[in-house]
């Protein structure tokens, strides 16, 4: 809760009734009104999360009546994420502070834990043997820092769980160490700036607010308690307009329950000034996922409740409203049945390949660019594999990330160089470098000699690594041998390794030598987390966006594929953290998340829960409903087509089958909703990409044989002419001079196997 001195929010909240496809247009409406009153240079736009930032900026840019705005930083929109803005304010207050980088945090917190004088709880001692322990603890402590949890006890004054007490004590020691070194952790930026602004330390509030007259807060449904205090401290003398979506919060509700209205204290709540002129065919599906109903009256009732008794509209306004309602009714008649597409395959790999086929097919039919497609995965950890499978079948992707340093061949090479220097640093001869190290370098470099490492020995670790990169043409080799996106990722990894080397030279946490660099890089590789480093960019010529579903909350594409819609991911079985058993979490009020929601909390937070008292497991239901909302946000992002994709097994063979997500199964039985199945067994679809085309050619003899045998076994007529025609087309294609001889032999061999000739 805010302190007595904390300012409260004053302004307007524009509340959309549910996650709607016209979200960005309504944000643009409010921005245009503020620009008209204050001018674009005096309007600051703050978005809670950076995902979808570029799309928002482009939409706002189109509202400015200035042909030079795109090139003019003064007249263009001032759009920043809230964490980014807070960081700039803190730098203004104290330019000497350094933000702690991810790799530095890993090393420092590991040293603090290693030097702990407190007894480690037995459970944590056993849990530390698991590979993910350090990463899970790191995420927990980040969240504890954001919410200002400490080891003094929980917020109700009850005794804190021993494991949390130990971890929070370590976090307090960690921050004491940061303060002594002049560092500030990223998670601590907003809490620290809130205190500074509320206290107006050194006139910071006035210095910060002098540059704007109005603030447009976007994605207000995700503003947490401290975010709202930051916003209030920032807008005491400025006009404030917030835009939020009801039934849409996923991140805030992880740590703070409640509806959009419940966090709008001090704000005048009103609906958008305009309604959408049309709706996509799947709009009702988004509404069902978000609210649990297909009803059209939720917005009208909400609007009437907000404006009841405030004022009477004049005749002109009534006429405009009537015309708008007529257009709305016409559009609703046009889409009386909500429609999306349902794709279910046998394996996870087949799922992505069919997504690729649909993308290519839709491009052929509608002439859409690859940029107009998005593939939404459940978590960031799923991005690399999905992206790789799409690229394997010829679909370019726009998303670039650093999924893991351990999987990066460029990092593997540099780590081998570091190990080789460690050998030399111990006084050994280059010929004594371990065989696995030299083998790794020989695989990467033609005519490698251990003497190549010795050439730079004696220099600083950074200079020696940079020398190796230049002398052996590391970047040139990557650019020559790797696809553009893989090369871009490896360049990013090289930069990270060099940043770690520079940190080793200037810190006293580790020795500024090769042993210290190896230790820190080894720890970074071990603790590396994909979600920390994932970035997005545009590949040359465009590409399909592959991203976690949450990142589409304020973005849009013509077509969105929601993949991996199985019950194990939506909603899943493990909530919040794998660090503690779920039964423990239910009794941990001091854990930095919602762990013990009441029946009324469930009803207030989720419209999909109508009777909280009838819920058997409130903890599981609460977080399962958050997973449901994530699907609503992903479906909202589709402008034209929505695909719900799932699979039966992870891989081929006798494996455990996965049930389709309960949320998709619910949609299939609701009246007025049509999930049209994509026939993944049809044989007339076109195969795209070199790899997929080859696999399709190899499948021809087997699929034809199975079809013929299957029909013959039940007495159905067999069309041999169609089969012969297809085989003849394949034979003609194989005779083309551009077809590799190896491929031709492989296909012929499959025919021989299918015919029972196993001589090969």
PDB file of C-alpha atoms in Angstrom, residues 266-399:
ATOM      1  CA  UNK A 266      -8.308   7.944  -8.140  1.00  0.00           C
ATOM      2  CA  UNK A 267      -8.872   7.476 -11.876  1.00  0.00           C
ATOM      3  CA  UNK A 268     -12.070   8.320 -13.738  1.00  0.00           C
ATOM      4  CA  UNK A 269     -12.938   5.163 -15.664  1.00  0.00           C
ATOM      5  CA  UNK A 270     -14.566   5.442 -19.089  1.00  0.00           C
ATOM      6  CA  UNK A 271     -14.885   3.296 -22.221  1.00  0.00           C
ATOM      7  CA  UNK A 272     -13.062   4.102 -25.489  1.00  0.00           C
ATOM      8  CA  UNK A 273     -14.430   6.972 -27.543  1.00  0.00           C
ATOM      9  CA  UNK A 274     -14.933   4.701 -30.566  1.00  0.00           C
ATOM     10  CA  UNK A 275     -15.978   1.121 -31.176  1.00  0.00           C
ATOM     11  CA  UNK A 276     -14.323  -1.101 -33.822  1.00  0.00           C
ATOM     12  CA  UNK A 277     -15.819  -0.783 -37.301  1.00  0.00           C
ATOM     13  CA  UNK A 278     -15.374  -4.511 -37.862  1.00  0.00           C
ATOM     14  CA  UNK A 279     -14.268  -7.568 -35.930  1.00  0.00           C
ATOM     15  CA  UNK A 280     -12.229 -10.610 -36.951  1.00  0.00           C
ATOM     16  CA  UNK A 281     -14.040 -13.917 -37.306  1.00  0.00           C
ATOM     17  CA  UNK A 282     -12.496 -15.217 -34.087  1.00  0.00           C
ATOM     18  CA  UNK A 283     -13.349 -12.202 -31.895  1.00  0.00           C
ATOM     19  CA  UNK A 284     -15.872 -14.204 -29.847  1.00  0.00           C
ATOM     20  CA  UNK A 285     -13.184 -16.831 -29.189  1.00  0.00           C
ATOM     21  CA  UNK A 286     -10.957 -14.170 -27.641  1.00  0.00           C
ATOM     22  CA  UNK A 287     -13.894 -12.985 -25.557  1.00  0.00           C
ATOM     23  CA  UNK A 288     -14.681 -16.509 -24.344  1.00  0.00           C
ATOM     24  CA  UNK A 289     -11.073 -17.131 -23.354  1.00  0.00           C
ATOM     25  CA  UNK A 290     -10.928 -13.823 -21.482  1.00  0.00           C
ATOM     26  CA  UNK A 291     -14.383 -13.675 -19.893  1.00  0.00           C
ATOM     27  CA  UNK A 292     -15.916 -17.125 -20.240  1.00  0.00           C
ATOM     28  CA  UNK A 293     -18.930 -15.842 -22.203  1.00  0.00           C
ATOM     29  CA  UNK A 294     -19.815 -14.953 -25.783  1.00  0.00           C
ATOM     30  CA  UNK A 295     -22.195 -12.207 -24.610  1.00  0.00           C
ATOM     31  CA  UNK A 296     -22.192  -8.888 -26.411  1.00  0.00           C
ATOM     32  CA  UNK A 297     -23.636  -6.916 -23.498  1.00  0.00           C
ATOM     33  CA  UNK A 298     -20.631  -6.803 -21.196  1.00  0.00           C
ATOM     34  CA  UNK A 299     -19.337  -3.565 -22.678  1.00  0.00           C
ATOM     35  CA  UNK A 300     -22.741  -1.873 -22.844  1.00  0.00           C
ATOM     36  CA  UNK A 301     -23.530  -2.712 -19.222  1.00  0.00           C
ATOM     37  CA  UNK A 302     -20.117  -1.538 -18.108  1.00  0.00           C
ATOM     38  CA  UNK A 303     -20.424   1.689 -20.053  1.00  0.00           C
ATOM     39  CA  UNK A 304     -23.849   2.421 -18.559  1.00  0.00           C
ATOM     40  CA  UNK A 305     -22.607   1.693 -15.022  1.00  0.00           C
ATOM     41  CA  UNK A 306     -19.722   4.140 -15.427  1.00  0.00           C
ATOM     42  CA  UNK A 307     -21.772   6.957 -16.913  1.00  0.00           C
ATOM     43  CA  UNK A 308     -25.045   6.466 -15.053  1.00  0.00           C
ATOM     44  CA  UNK A 309     -26.296   9.758 -13.718  1.00  0.00           C
ATOM     45  CA  UNK A 310     -23.280  11.728 -14.963  1.00  0.00           C
ATOM     46  CA  UNK A 311     -24.883  13.609 -17.836  1.00  0.00           C
ATOM     47  CA  UNK A 312     -27.394  13.372 -20.634  1.00  0.00           C
ATOM     48  CA  UNK A 313     -26.130  13.227 -24.171  1.00  0.00           C
ATOM     49  CA  UNK A 314     -27.375  15.763 -26.656  1.00  0.00           C
ATOM     50  CA  UNK A 315     -29.310  14.792 -29.795  1.00  0.00           C
ATOM     51  CA  UNK A 316     -26.271  14.917 -32.057  1.00  0.00           C
ATOM     52  CA  UNK A 317     -24.301  12.565 -29.831  1.00  0.00           C
ATOM     53  CA  UNK A 318     -27.294  10.206 -29.645  1.00  0.00           C
ATOM     54  CA  UNK A 319     -27.502  10.113 -33.458  1.00  0.00           C
ATOM     55  CA  UNK A 320     -23.792   9.302 -33.768  1.00  0.00           C
ATOM     56  CA  UNK A 321     -24.140   6.572 -31.180  1.00  0.00           C
ATOM     57  CA  UNK A 322     -27.141   5.124 -33.026  1.00  0.00           C
ATOM     58  CA  UNK A 323     -25.244   5.019 -36.324  1.00  0.00           C
ATOM     59  CA  UNK A 324     -22.297   3.344 -34.611  1.00  0.00           C
ATOM     60  CA  UNK A 325     -24.567   0.712 -33.056  1.00  0.00           C
ATOM     61  CA  UNK A 326     -26.089   0.013 -36.472  1.00  0.00           C
ATOM     62  CA  UNK A 327     -22.622  -0.573 -37.938  1.00  0.00           C
ATOM     63  CA  UNK A 328     -21.803  -2.781 -34.951  1.00  0.00           C
ATOM     64  CA  UNK A 329     -24.942  -4.885 -35.484  1.00  0.00           C
ATOM     65  CA  UNK A 330     -24.182  -5.298 -39.185  1.00  0.00           C
ATOM     66  CA  UNK A 331     -20.691  -6.530 -38.387  1.00  0.00           C
ATOM     67  CA  UNK A 332     -22.028  -8.911 -35.750  1.00  0.00           C
ATOM     68  CA  UNK A 333     -24.477 -10.383 -38.264  1.00  0.00           C
ATOM     69  CA  UNK A 334     -21.571 -10.893 -40.620  1.00  0.00           C
ATOM     70  CA  UNK A 335     -19.793 -13.100 -38.051  1.00  0.00           C
ATOM     71  CA  UNK A 336     -22.593 -14.846 -36.194  1.00  0.00           C
ATOM     72  CA  UNK A 337     -20.317 -17.887 -35.878  1.00  0.00           C
ATOM     73  CA  UNK A 338     -16.846 -17.362 -34.469  1.00  0.00           C
ATOM     74  CA  UNK A 339     -14.280 -19.257 -36.498  1.00  0.00           C
ATOM     75  CA  UNK A 340     -10.688 -20.332 -35.990  1.00  0.00           C
ATOM     76  CA  UNK A 341      -8.625 -23.248 -37.263  1.00  0.00           C
ATOM     77  CA  UNK A 342      -7.654 -26.305 -35.262  1.00  0.00           C
ATOM     78  CA  UNK A 343      -4.443 -28.133 -36.180  1.00  0.00           C
ATOM     79  CA  UNK A 344      -3.605 -31.359 -34.292  1.00  0.00           C
ATOM     80  CA  UNK A 345      -0.754 -33.607 -35.359  1.00  0.00           C
ATOM     81  CA  UNK A 346       0.857 -36.787 -34.103  1.00  0.00           C
ATOM     82  CA  UNK A 347       4.149 -35.224 -32.974  1.00  0.00           C
ATOM     83  CA  UNK A 348       5.510 -31.849 -31.887  1.00  0.00           C
ATOM     84  CA  UNK A 349       7.811 -31.803 -34.903  1.00  0.00           C
ATOM     85  CA  UNK A 350       4.939 -32.483 -37.295  1.00  0.00           C
ATOM     86  CA  UNK A 351       2.986 -29.649 -35.668  1.00  0.00           C
ATOM     87  CA  UNK A 352       5.632 -27.064 -36.580  1.00  0.00           C
ATOM     88  CA  UNK A 353       6.013 -28.498 -40.086  1.00  0.00           C
ATOM     89  CA  UNK A 354       2.308 -28.190 -40.716  1.00  0.00           C
ATOM     90  CA  UNK A 355       2.441 -24.628 -39.422  1.00  0.00           C
ATOM     91  CA  UNK A 356       5.160 -23.988 -42.013  1.00  0.00           C
ATOM     92  CA  UNK A 357       3.013 -25.521 -44.765  1.00  0.00           C
ATOM     93  CA  UNK A 358       0.044 -23.347 -43.774  1.00  0.00           C
ATOM     94  CA  UNK A 359       2.235 -20.240 -43.791  1.00  0.00           C
ATOM     95  CA  UNK A 360       3.472 -20.973 -47.304  1.00  0.00           C
ATOM     96  CA  UNK A 361      -0.024 -21.835 -48.505  1.00  0.00           C
ATOM     97  CA  UNK A 362      -1.508 -18.609 -47.126  1.00  0.00           C
ATOM     98  CA  UNK A 363       1.311 -16.609 -48.691  1.00  0.00           C
ATOM     99  CA  UNK A 364       0.458 -18.115 -52.063  1.00  0.00           C
ATOM    100  CA  UNK A 365      -3.248 -17.371 -51.655  1.00  0.00           C
ATOM    101  CA  UNK A 366      -3.185 -13.893 -50.099  1.00  0.00           C
ATOM    102  CA  UNK A 367       0.245 -12.551 -51.046  1.00  0.00           C
ATOM    103  CA  UNK A 368       1.113 -11.833 -47.402  1.00  0.00           C
ATOM    104  CA  UNK A 369       4.742 -11.287 -46.462  1.00  0.00           C
ATOM    105  CA  UNK A 370       6.415 -13.455 -43.836  1.00  0.00           C
ATOM    106  CA  UNK A 371       6.254 -10.447 -41.497  1.00  0.00           C
ATOM    107  CA  UNK A 372       2.486 -10.876 -41.235  1.00  0.00           C
ATOM    108  CA  UNK A 373       2.744 -14.232 -39.454  1.00  0.00           C
ATOM    109  CA  UNK A 374       3.460 -14.982 -35.808  1.00  0.00           C
ATOM    110  CA  UNK A 375       4.037 -18.311 -34.096  1.00  0.00           C
ATOM    111  CA  UNK A 376       3.331 -17.978 -30.359  1.00  0.00           C
ATOM    112  CA  UNK A 377       4.982 -20.526 -28.046  1.00  0.00           C
ATOM    113  CA  UNK A 378       4.207 -21.051 -24.327  1.00  0.00           C
ATOM    114  CA  UNK A 379       7.621 -19.975 -22.993  1.00  0.00           C
ATOM    115  CA  UNK A 380      10.847 -18.379 -24.177  1.00  0.00           C
ATOM    116  CA  UNK A 381      12.620 -21.737 -23.842  1.00  0.00           C
ATOM    117  CA  UNK A 382      10.474 -23.048 -26.723  1.00  0.00           C
ATOM    118  CA  UNK A 383      11.555 -20.323 -29.156  1.00  0.00           C
ATOM    119  CA  UNK A 384      14.914 -21.758 -30.369  1.00  0.00           C
ATOM    120  CA  UNK A 385      13.567 -25.198 -31.270  1.00  0.00           C
ATOM    121  CA  UNK A 386      10.437 -23.856 -32.994  1.00  0.00           C
ATOM    122  CA  UNK A 387      12.449 -21.305 -34.919  1.00  0.00           C
ATOM    123  CA  UNK A 388      14.966 -23.935 -36.010  1.00  0.00           C
ATOM    124  CA  UNK A 389      12.249 -26.320 -37.227  1.00  0.00           C
ATOM    125  CA  UNK A 390      10.620 -23.549 -39.263  1.00  0.00           C
ATOM    126  CA  UNK A 391      13.910 -22.593 -40.871  1.00  0.00           C
ATOM    127  CA  UNK A 392      14.677 -26.247 -41.635  1.00  0.00           C
ATOM    128  CA  UNK A 393      11.642 -26.342 -43.913  1.00  0.00           C
ATOM    129  CA  UNK A 394      12.398 -23.056 -45.635  1.00  0.00           C
ATOM    130  CA  UNK A 395      10.453 -20.524 -43.538  1.00  0.00           C
ATOM    131  CA  UNK A 396      12.583 -17.504 -42.540  1.00  0.00           C
ATOM    132  CA  UNK A 397      12.108 -16.229 -39.003  1.00  0.00           C
ATOM    133  CA  UNK A 398      12.464 -12.690 -37.701  1.00  0.00           C
ATOM    134  CA  UNK A 399      13.183 -13.544 -34.083  1.00  0.00           C
TER     135      UNK A 399
END
